[in-house]
mmCIF file of C-alpha atoms and ligand atoms in Angstrom:
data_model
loop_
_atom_site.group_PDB
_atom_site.id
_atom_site.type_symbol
_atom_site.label_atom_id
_atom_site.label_comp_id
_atom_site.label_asym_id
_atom_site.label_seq_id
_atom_site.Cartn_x
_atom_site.Cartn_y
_atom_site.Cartn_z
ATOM 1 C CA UNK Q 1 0.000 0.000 0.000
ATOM 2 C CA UNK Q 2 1.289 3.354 -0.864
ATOM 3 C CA UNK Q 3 2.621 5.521 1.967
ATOM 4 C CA UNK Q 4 1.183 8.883 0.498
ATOM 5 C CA UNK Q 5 -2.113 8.735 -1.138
ATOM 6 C CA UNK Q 6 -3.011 11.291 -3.638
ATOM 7 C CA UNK Q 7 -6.636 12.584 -4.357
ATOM 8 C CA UNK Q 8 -8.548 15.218 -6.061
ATOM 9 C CA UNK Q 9 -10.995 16.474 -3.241
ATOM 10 C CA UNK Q 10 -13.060 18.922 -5.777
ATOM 11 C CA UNK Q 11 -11.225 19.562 -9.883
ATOM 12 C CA UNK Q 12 -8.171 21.814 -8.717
ATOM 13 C CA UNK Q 13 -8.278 20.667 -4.406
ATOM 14 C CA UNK Q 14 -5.096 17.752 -4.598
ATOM 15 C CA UNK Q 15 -4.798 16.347 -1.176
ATOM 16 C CA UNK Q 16 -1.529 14.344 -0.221
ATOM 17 C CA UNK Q 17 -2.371 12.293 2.649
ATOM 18 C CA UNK Q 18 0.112 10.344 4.766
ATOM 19 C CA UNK Q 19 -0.792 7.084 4.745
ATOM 20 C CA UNK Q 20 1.234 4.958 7.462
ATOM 21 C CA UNK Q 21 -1.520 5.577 10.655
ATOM 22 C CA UNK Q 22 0.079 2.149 12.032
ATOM 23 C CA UNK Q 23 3.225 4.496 13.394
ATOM 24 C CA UNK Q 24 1.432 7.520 13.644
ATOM 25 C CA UNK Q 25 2.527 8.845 10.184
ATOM 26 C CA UNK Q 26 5.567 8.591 11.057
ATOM 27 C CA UNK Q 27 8.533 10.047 8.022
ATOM 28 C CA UNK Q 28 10.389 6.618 6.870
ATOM 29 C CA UNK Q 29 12.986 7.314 4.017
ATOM 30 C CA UNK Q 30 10.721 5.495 1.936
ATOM 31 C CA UNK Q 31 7.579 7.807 2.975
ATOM 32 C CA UNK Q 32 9.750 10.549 2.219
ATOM 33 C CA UNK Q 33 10.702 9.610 -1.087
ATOM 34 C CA UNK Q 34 6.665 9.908 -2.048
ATOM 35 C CA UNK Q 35 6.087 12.922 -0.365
ATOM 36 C CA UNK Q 36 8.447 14.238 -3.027
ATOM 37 C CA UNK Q 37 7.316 12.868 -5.610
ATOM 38 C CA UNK Q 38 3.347 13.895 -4.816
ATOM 39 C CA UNK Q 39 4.751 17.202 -4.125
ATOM 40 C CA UNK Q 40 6.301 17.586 -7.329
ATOM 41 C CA UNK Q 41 3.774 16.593 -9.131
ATOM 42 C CA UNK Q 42 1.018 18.713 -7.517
ATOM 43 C CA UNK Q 43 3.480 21.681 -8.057
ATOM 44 C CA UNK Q 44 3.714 20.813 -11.753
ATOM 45 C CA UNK Q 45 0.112 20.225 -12.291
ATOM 46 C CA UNK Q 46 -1.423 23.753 -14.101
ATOM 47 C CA UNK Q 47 -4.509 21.712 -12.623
ATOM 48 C CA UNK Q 48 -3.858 21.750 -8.924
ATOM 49 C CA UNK Q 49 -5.092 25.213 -7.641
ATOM 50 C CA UNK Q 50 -4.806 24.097 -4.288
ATOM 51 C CA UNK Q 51 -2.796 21.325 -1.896
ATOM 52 C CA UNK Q 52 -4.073 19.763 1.038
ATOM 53 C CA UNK Q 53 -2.199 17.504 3.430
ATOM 54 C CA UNK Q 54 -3.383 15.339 5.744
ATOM 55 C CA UNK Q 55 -2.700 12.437 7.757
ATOM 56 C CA UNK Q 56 -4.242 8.973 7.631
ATOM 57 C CA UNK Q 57 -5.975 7.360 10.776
ATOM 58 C CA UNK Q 58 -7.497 10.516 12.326
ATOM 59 C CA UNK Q 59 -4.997 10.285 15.411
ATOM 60 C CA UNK Q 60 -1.842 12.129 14.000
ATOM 61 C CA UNK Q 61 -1.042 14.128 11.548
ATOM 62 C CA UNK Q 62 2.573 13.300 11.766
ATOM 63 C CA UNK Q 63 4.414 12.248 14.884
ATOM 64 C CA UNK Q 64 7.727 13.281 13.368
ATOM 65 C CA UNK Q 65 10.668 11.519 11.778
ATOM 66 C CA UNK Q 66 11.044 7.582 12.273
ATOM 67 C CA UNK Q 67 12.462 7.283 15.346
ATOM 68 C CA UNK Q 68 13.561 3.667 14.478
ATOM 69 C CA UNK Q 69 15.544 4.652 11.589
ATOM 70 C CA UNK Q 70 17.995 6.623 13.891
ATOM 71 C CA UNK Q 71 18.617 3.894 16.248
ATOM 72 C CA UNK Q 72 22.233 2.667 16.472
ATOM 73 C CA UNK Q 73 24.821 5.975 15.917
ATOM 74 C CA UNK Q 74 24.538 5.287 11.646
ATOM 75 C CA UNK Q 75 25.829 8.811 10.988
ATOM 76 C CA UNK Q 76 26.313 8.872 7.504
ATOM 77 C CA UNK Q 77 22.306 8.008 7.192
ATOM 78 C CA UNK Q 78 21.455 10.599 9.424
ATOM 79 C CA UNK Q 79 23.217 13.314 8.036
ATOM 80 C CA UNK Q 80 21.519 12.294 5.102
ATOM 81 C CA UNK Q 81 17.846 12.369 6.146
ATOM 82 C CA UNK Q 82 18.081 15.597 7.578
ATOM 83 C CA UNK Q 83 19.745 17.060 4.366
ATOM 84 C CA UNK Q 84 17.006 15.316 2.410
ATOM 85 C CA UNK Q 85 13.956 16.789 4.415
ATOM 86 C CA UNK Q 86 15.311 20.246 4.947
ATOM 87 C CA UNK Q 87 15.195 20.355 0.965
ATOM 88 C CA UNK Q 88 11.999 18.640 0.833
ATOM 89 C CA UNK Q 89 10.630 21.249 3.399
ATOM 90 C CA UNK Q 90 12.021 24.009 1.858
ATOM 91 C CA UNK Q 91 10.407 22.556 -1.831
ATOM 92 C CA UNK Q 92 7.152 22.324 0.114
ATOM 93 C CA UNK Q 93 7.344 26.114 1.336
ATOM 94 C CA UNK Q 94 8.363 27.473 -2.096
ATOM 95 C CA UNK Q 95 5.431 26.208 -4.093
ATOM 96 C CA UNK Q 96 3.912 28.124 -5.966
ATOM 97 C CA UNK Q 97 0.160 27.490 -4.845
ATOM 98 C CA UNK Q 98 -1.596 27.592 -1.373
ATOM 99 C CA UNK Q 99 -1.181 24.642 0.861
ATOM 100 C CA UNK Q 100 -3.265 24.044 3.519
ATOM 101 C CA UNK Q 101 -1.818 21.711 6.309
ATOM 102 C CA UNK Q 102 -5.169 20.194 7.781
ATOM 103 C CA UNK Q 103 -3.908 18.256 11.451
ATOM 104 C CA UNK Q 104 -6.147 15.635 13.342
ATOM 105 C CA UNK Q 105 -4.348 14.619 16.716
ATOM 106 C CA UNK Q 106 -0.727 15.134 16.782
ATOM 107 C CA UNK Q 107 1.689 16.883 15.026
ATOM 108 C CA UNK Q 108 4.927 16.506 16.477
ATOM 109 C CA UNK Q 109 8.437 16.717 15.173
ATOM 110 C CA UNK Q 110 9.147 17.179 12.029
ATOM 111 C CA UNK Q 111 5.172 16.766 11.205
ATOM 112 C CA UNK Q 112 4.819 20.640 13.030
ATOM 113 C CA UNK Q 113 7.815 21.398 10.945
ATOM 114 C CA UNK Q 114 5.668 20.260 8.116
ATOM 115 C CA UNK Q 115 2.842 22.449 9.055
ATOM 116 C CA UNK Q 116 5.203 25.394 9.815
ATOM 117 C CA UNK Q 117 6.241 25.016 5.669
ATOM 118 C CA UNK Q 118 2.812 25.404 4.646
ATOM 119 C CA UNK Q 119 0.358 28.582 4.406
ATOM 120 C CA UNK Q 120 -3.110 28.168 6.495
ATOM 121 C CA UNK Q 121 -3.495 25.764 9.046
ATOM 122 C CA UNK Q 122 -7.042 23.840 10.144
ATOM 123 C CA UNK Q 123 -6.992 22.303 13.292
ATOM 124 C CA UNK Q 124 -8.961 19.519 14.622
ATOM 125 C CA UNK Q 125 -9.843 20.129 18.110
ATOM 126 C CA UNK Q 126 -7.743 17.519 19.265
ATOM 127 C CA UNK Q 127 -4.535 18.438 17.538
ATOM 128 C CA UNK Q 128 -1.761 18.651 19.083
ATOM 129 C CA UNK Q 129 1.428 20.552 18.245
ATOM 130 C CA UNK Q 130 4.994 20.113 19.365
ATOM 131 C CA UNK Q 131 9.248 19.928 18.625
ATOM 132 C CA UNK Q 132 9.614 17.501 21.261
ATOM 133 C CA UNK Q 133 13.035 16.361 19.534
ATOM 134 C CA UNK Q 134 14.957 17.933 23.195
ATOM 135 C CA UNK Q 135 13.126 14.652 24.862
ATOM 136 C CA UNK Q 136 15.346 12.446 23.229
ATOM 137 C CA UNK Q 137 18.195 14.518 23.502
ATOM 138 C CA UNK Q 138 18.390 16.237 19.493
ATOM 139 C CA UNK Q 139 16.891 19.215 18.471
ATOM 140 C CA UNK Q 140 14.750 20.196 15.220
ATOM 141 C CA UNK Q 141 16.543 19.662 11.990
ATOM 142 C CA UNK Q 142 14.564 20.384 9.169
ATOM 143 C CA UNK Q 143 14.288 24.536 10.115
ATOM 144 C CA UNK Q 144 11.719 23.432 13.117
ATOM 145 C CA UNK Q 145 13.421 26.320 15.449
ATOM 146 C CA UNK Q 146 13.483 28.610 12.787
ATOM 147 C CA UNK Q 147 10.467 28.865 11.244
ATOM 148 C CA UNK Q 148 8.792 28.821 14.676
ATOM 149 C CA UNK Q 149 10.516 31.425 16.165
ATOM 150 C CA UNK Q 150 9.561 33.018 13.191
ATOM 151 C CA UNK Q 151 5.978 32.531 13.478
ATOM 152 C CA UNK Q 152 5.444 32.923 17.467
ATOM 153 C CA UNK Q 153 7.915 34.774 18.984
ATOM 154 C CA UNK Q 154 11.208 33.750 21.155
ATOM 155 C CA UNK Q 155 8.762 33.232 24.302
ATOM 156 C CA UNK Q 156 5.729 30.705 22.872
ATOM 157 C CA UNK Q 157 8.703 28.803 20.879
ATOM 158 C CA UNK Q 158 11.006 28.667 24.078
ATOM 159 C CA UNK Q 159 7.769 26.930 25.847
ATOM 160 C CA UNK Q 160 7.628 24.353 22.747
ATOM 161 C CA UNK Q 161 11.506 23.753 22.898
ATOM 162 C CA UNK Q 162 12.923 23.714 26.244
ATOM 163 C CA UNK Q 163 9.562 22.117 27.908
ATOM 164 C CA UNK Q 164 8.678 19.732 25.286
ATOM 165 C CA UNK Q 165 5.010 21.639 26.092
ATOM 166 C CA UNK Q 166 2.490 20.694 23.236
ATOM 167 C CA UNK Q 167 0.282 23.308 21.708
ATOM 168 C CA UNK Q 168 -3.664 22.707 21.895
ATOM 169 C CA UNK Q 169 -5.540 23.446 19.314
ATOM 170 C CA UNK Q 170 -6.897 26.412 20.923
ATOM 171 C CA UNK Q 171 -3.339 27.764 22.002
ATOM 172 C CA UNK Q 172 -2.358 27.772 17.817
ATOM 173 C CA UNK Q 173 -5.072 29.705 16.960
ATOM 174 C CA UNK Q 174 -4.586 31.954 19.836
ATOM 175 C CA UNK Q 175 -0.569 32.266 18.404
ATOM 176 C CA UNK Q 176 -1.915 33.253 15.428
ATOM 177 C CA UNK Q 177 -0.638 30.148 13.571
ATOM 178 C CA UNK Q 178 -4.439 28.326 13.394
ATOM 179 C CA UNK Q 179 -6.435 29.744 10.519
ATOM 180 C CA UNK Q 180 -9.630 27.729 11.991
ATOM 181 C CA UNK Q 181 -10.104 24.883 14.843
ATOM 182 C CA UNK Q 182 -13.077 22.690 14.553
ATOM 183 C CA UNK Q 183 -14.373 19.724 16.032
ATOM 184 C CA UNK Q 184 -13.261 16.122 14.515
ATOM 185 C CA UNK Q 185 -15.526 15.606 12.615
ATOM 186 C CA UNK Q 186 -16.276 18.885 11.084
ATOM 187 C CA UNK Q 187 -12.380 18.496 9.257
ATOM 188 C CA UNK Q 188 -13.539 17.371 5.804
ATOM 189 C CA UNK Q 189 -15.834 20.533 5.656
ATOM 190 C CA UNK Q 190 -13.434 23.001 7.030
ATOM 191 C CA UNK Q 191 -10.825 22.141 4.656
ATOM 192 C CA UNK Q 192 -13.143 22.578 1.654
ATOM 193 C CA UNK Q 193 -14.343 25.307 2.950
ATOM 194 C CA UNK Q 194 -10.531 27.225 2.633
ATOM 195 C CA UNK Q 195 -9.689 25.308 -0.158
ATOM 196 C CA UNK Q 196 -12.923 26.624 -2.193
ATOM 197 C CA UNK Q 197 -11.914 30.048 -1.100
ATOM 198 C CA UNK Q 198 -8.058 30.089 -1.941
ATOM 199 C CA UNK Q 199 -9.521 28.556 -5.821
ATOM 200 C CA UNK Q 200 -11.318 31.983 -5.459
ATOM 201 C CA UNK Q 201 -7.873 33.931 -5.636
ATOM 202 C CA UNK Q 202 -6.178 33.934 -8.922
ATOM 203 C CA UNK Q 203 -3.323 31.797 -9.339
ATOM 204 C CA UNK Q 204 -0.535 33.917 -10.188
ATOM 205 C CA UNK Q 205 -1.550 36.548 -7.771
ATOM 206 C CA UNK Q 206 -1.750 34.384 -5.055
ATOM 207 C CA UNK Q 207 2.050 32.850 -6.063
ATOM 208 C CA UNK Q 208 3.187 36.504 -5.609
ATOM 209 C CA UNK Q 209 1.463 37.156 -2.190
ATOM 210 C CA UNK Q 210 3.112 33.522 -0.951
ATOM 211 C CA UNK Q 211 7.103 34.861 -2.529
ATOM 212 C CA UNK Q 212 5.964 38.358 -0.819
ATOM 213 C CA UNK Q 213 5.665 37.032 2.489
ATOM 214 C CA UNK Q 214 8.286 34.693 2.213
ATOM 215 C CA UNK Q 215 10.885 37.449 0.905
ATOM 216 C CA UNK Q 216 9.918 40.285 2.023
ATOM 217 C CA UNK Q 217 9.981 38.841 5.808
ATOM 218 C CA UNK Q 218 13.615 38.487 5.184
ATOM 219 C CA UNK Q 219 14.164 42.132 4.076
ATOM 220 C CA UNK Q 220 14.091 45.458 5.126
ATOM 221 C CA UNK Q 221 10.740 47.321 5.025
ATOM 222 C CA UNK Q 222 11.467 49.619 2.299
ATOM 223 C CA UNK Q 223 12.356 46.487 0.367
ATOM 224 C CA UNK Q 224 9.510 45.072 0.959
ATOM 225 C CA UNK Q 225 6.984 47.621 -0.408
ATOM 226 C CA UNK Q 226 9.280 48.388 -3.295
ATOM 227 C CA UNK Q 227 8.931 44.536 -4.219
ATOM 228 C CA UNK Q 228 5.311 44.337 -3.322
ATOM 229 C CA UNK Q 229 5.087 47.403 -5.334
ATOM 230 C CA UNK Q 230 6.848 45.551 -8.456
ATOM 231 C CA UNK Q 231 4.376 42.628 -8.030
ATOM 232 C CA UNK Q 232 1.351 44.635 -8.169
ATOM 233 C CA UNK Q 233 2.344 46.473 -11.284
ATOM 234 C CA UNK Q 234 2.961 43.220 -13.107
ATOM 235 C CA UNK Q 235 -0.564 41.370 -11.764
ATOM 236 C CA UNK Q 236 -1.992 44.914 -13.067
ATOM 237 C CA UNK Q 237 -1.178 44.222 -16.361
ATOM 238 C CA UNK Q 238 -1.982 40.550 -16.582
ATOM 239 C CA UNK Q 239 -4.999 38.640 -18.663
ATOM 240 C CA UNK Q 240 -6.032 37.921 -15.344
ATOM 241 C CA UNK Q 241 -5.189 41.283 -13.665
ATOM 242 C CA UNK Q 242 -7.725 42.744 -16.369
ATOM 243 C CA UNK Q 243 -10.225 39.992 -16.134
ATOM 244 C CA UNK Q 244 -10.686 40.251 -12.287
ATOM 245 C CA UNK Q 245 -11.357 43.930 -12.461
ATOM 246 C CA UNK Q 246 -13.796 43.527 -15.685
ATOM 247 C CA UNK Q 247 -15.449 40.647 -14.047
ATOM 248 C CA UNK Q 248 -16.283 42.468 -10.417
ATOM 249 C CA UNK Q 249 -17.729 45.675 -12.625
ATOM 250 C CA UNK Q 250 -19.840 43.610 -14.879
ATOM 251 C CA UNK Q 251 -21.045 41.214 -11.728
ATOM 252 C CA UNK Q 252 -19.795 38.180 -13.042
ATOM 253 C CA UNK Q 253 -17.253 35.204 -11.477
ATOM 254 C CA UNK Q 254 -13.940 35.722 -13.200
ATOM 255 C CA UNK Q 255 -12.324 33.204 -15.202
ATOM 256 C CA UNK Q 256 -9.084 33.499 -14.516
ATOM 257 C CA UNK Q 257 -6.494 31.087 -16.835
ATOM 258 C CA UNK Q 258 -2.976 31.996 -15.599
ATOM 259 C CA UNK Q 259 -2.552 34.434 -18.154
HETATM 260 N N1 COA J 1 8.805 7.228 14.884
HETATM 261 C C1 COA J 1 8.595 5.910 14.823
HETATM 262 N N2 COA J 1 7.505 5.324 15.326
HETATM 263 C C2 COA J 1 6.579 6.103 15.913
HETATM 264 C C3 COA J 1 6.733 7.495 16.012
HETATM 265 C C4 COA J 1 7.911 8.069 15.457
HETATM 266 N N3 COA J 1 8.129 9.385 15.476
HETATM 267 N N4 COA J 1 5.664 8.001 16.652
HETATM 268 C C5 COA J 1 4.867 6.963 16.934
HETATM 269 N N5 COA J 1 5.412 5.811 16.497
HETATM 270 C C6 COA J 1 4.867 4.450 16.597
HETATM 271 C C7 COA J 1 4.998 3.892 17.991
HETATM 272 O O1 COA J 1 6.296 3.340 18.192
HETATM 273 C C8 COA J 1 3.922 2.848 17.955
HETATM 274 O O2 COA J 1 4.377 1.720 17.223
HETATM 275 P P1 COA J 1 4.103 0.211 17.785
HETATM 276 O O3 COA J 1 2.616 0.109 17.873
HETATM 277 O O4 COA J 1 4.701 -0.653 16.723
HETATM 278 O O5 COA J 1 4.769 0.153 19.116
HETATM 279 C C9 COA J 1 2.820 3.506 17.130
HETATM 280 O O6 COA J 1 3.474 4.493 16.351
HETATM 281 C C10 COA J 1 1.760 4.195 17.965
HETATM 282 O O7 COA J 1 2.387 5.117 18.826
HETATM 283 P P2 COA J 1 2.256 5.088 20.425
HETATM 284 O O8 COA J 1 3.469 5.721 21.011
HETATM 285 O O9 COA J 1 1.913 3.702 20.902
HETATM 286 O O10 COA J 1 0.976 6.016 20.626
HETATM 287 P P3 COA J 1 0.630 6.877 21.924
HETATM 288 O O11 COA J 1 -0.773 7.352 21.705
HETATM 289 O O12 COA J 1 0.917 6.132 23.164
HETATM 290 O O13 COA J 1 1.621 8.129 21.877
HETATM 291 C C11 COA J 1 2.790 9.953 20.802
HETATM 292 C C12 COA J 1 1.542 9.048 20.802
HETATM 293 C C13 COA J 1 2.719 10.803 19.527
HETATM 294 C C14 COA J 1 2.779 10.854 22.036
HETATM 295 C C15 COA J 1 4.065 9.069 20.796
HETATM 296 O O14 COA J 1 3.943 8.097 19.775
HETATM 297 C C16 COA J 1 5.337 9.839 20.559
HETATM 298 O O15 COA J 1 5.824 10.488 21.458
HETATM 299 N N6 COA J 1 5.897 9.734 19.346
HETATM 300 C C17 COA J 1 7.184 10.342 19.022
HETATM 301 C C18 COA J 1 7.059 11.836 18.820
HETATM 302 C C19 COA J 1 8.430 12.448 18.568
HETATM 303 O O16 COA J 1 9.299 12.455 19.420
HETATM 304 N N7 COA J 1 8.620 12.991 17.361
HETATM 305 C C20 COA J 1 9.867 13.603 16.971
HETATM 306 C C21 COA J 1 10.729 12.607 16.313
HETATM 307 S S1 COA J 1 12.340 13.242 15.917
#
């Protein structure tokens, strides 16, 4: 049985679902090695509007890397896994299209670091978020401390780090990094629900506003606007651009085709 499932929810919604609920969705080399290849091929699919990921079994998301697969001081393989996800991770956070991370139960490890890659975030009620790598005496090592820092602040990631504390549901969307919490088994409509709205954005604007954030959070502010500035005057003068602002004045959906 495949260990990442692909699926078209709606025509343009892909979801990539981990698909080993036996060890929690746990990230084998060889689950890896799909998650890759789905992820490429979403990216390269004019299609896909939209990614979803989601974990099998409805208890975890993703408890983190394979724990077995460190066992025994094999270096060499080690260095290597961690080289491979931090440039699978970093794939996942450059493509070019909205992906929504949707978590039942726990996302731990390098399953938050996952999350932390991808652009809105629905929670289950019962999902839980943590780095707990300290416990077993490692750290993050697929940009886990980075990105988080990032996203909450020295204090909330401190908590996460140097307590091992999980994040409720309710405690992410109070952080700001929840876009919605529901119960259970409200998930399937909640993720539709975003997904149906981010196939309401055009597509290339929408790649712009995800390389604005990205960039312009690593540049000074004057930067920023000039780039978001150089963005806007490009979408302006797109088919799509044209056709957004045609389509609100004449009160009709717009068809947008990448244009
Ligand atoms: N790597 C490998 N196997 C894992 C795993 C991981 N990260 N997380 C869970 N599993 C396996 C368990 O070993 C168990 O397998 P078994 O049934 O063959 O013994 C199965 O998944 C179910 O997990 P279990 O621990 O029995 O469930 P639980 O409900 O008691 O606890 C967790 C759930 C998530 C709290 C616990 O599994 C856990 O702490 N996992 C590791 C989280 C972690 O440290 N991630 C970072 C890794 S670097």
């Amino acid at each position: 049985m495949a260990l990442i499932e692909t699926s078209d929810l709606l025509p343009g919604i892909r979801q990539i679902l981990f698909n080993r609920p036996e060890k929690l969705n746990a990230l084998s080399t060889p689950l890896m090695r799909e998650f890759e290849t789905a992820l490429i091929e979403a990216a390269a699919d004019r299609g896909v509007r939209v990614i979803v990921l989601r974990g099998a079994g409805g208890k975890a998301f993703v408890a983190g890397a394979d724990i077995a697969e460190y066992q025994g001081d094999k270096r060499a393989e080690f260095i290597a896994y961690q080289l491979n996800s931090r440039r699978v991770f970093d794939m996942l956070e450059r493509i070019a299209k909205p992906v929504i991370c949707a978590v039942d139960g726990f996302a731990l490890g390098g399953g938050f670091e996952i999350a932390l890659c991808c652009d809105i975030l629905i929670l289950a009620d019962t999902a839980q978020l943590g780095l707990p790598e300290g416990r077993l005496g490692l750290c993050p090592g697929g940009g886990g401390t980075q990105r988080l820092v990032r996203a909450v602040g020295k204090y909330a990631a401190s908590d996460l780090l140097l307590a091992g504390w999980r994040l409720s549901a309710q405690r992410a969307l109070q952080l700001g990094i929840a876009a919605d919490v529901v119960p259970a088994e409200e998930m399937d409509e909640a993720i539709l629900r975003r997904a149906r709205a981010c196939l309401k954005v055009a597509p290339l604007a929408a790649a712009e506003m995800k390389r604005l954030l990205r960039e312009g959070a690593s540049a000074d502010i004057e930067t920023a606007k000039s780039l978001e500035q150089e963005v806007l005057f490009r979408l302006y003068s797109t088919a799509d651009g044209q056709e957004g602002i045609d389509a609100f004045l004449e009160k009709r959906d717009p068809q947008f085709r990448m244009e």
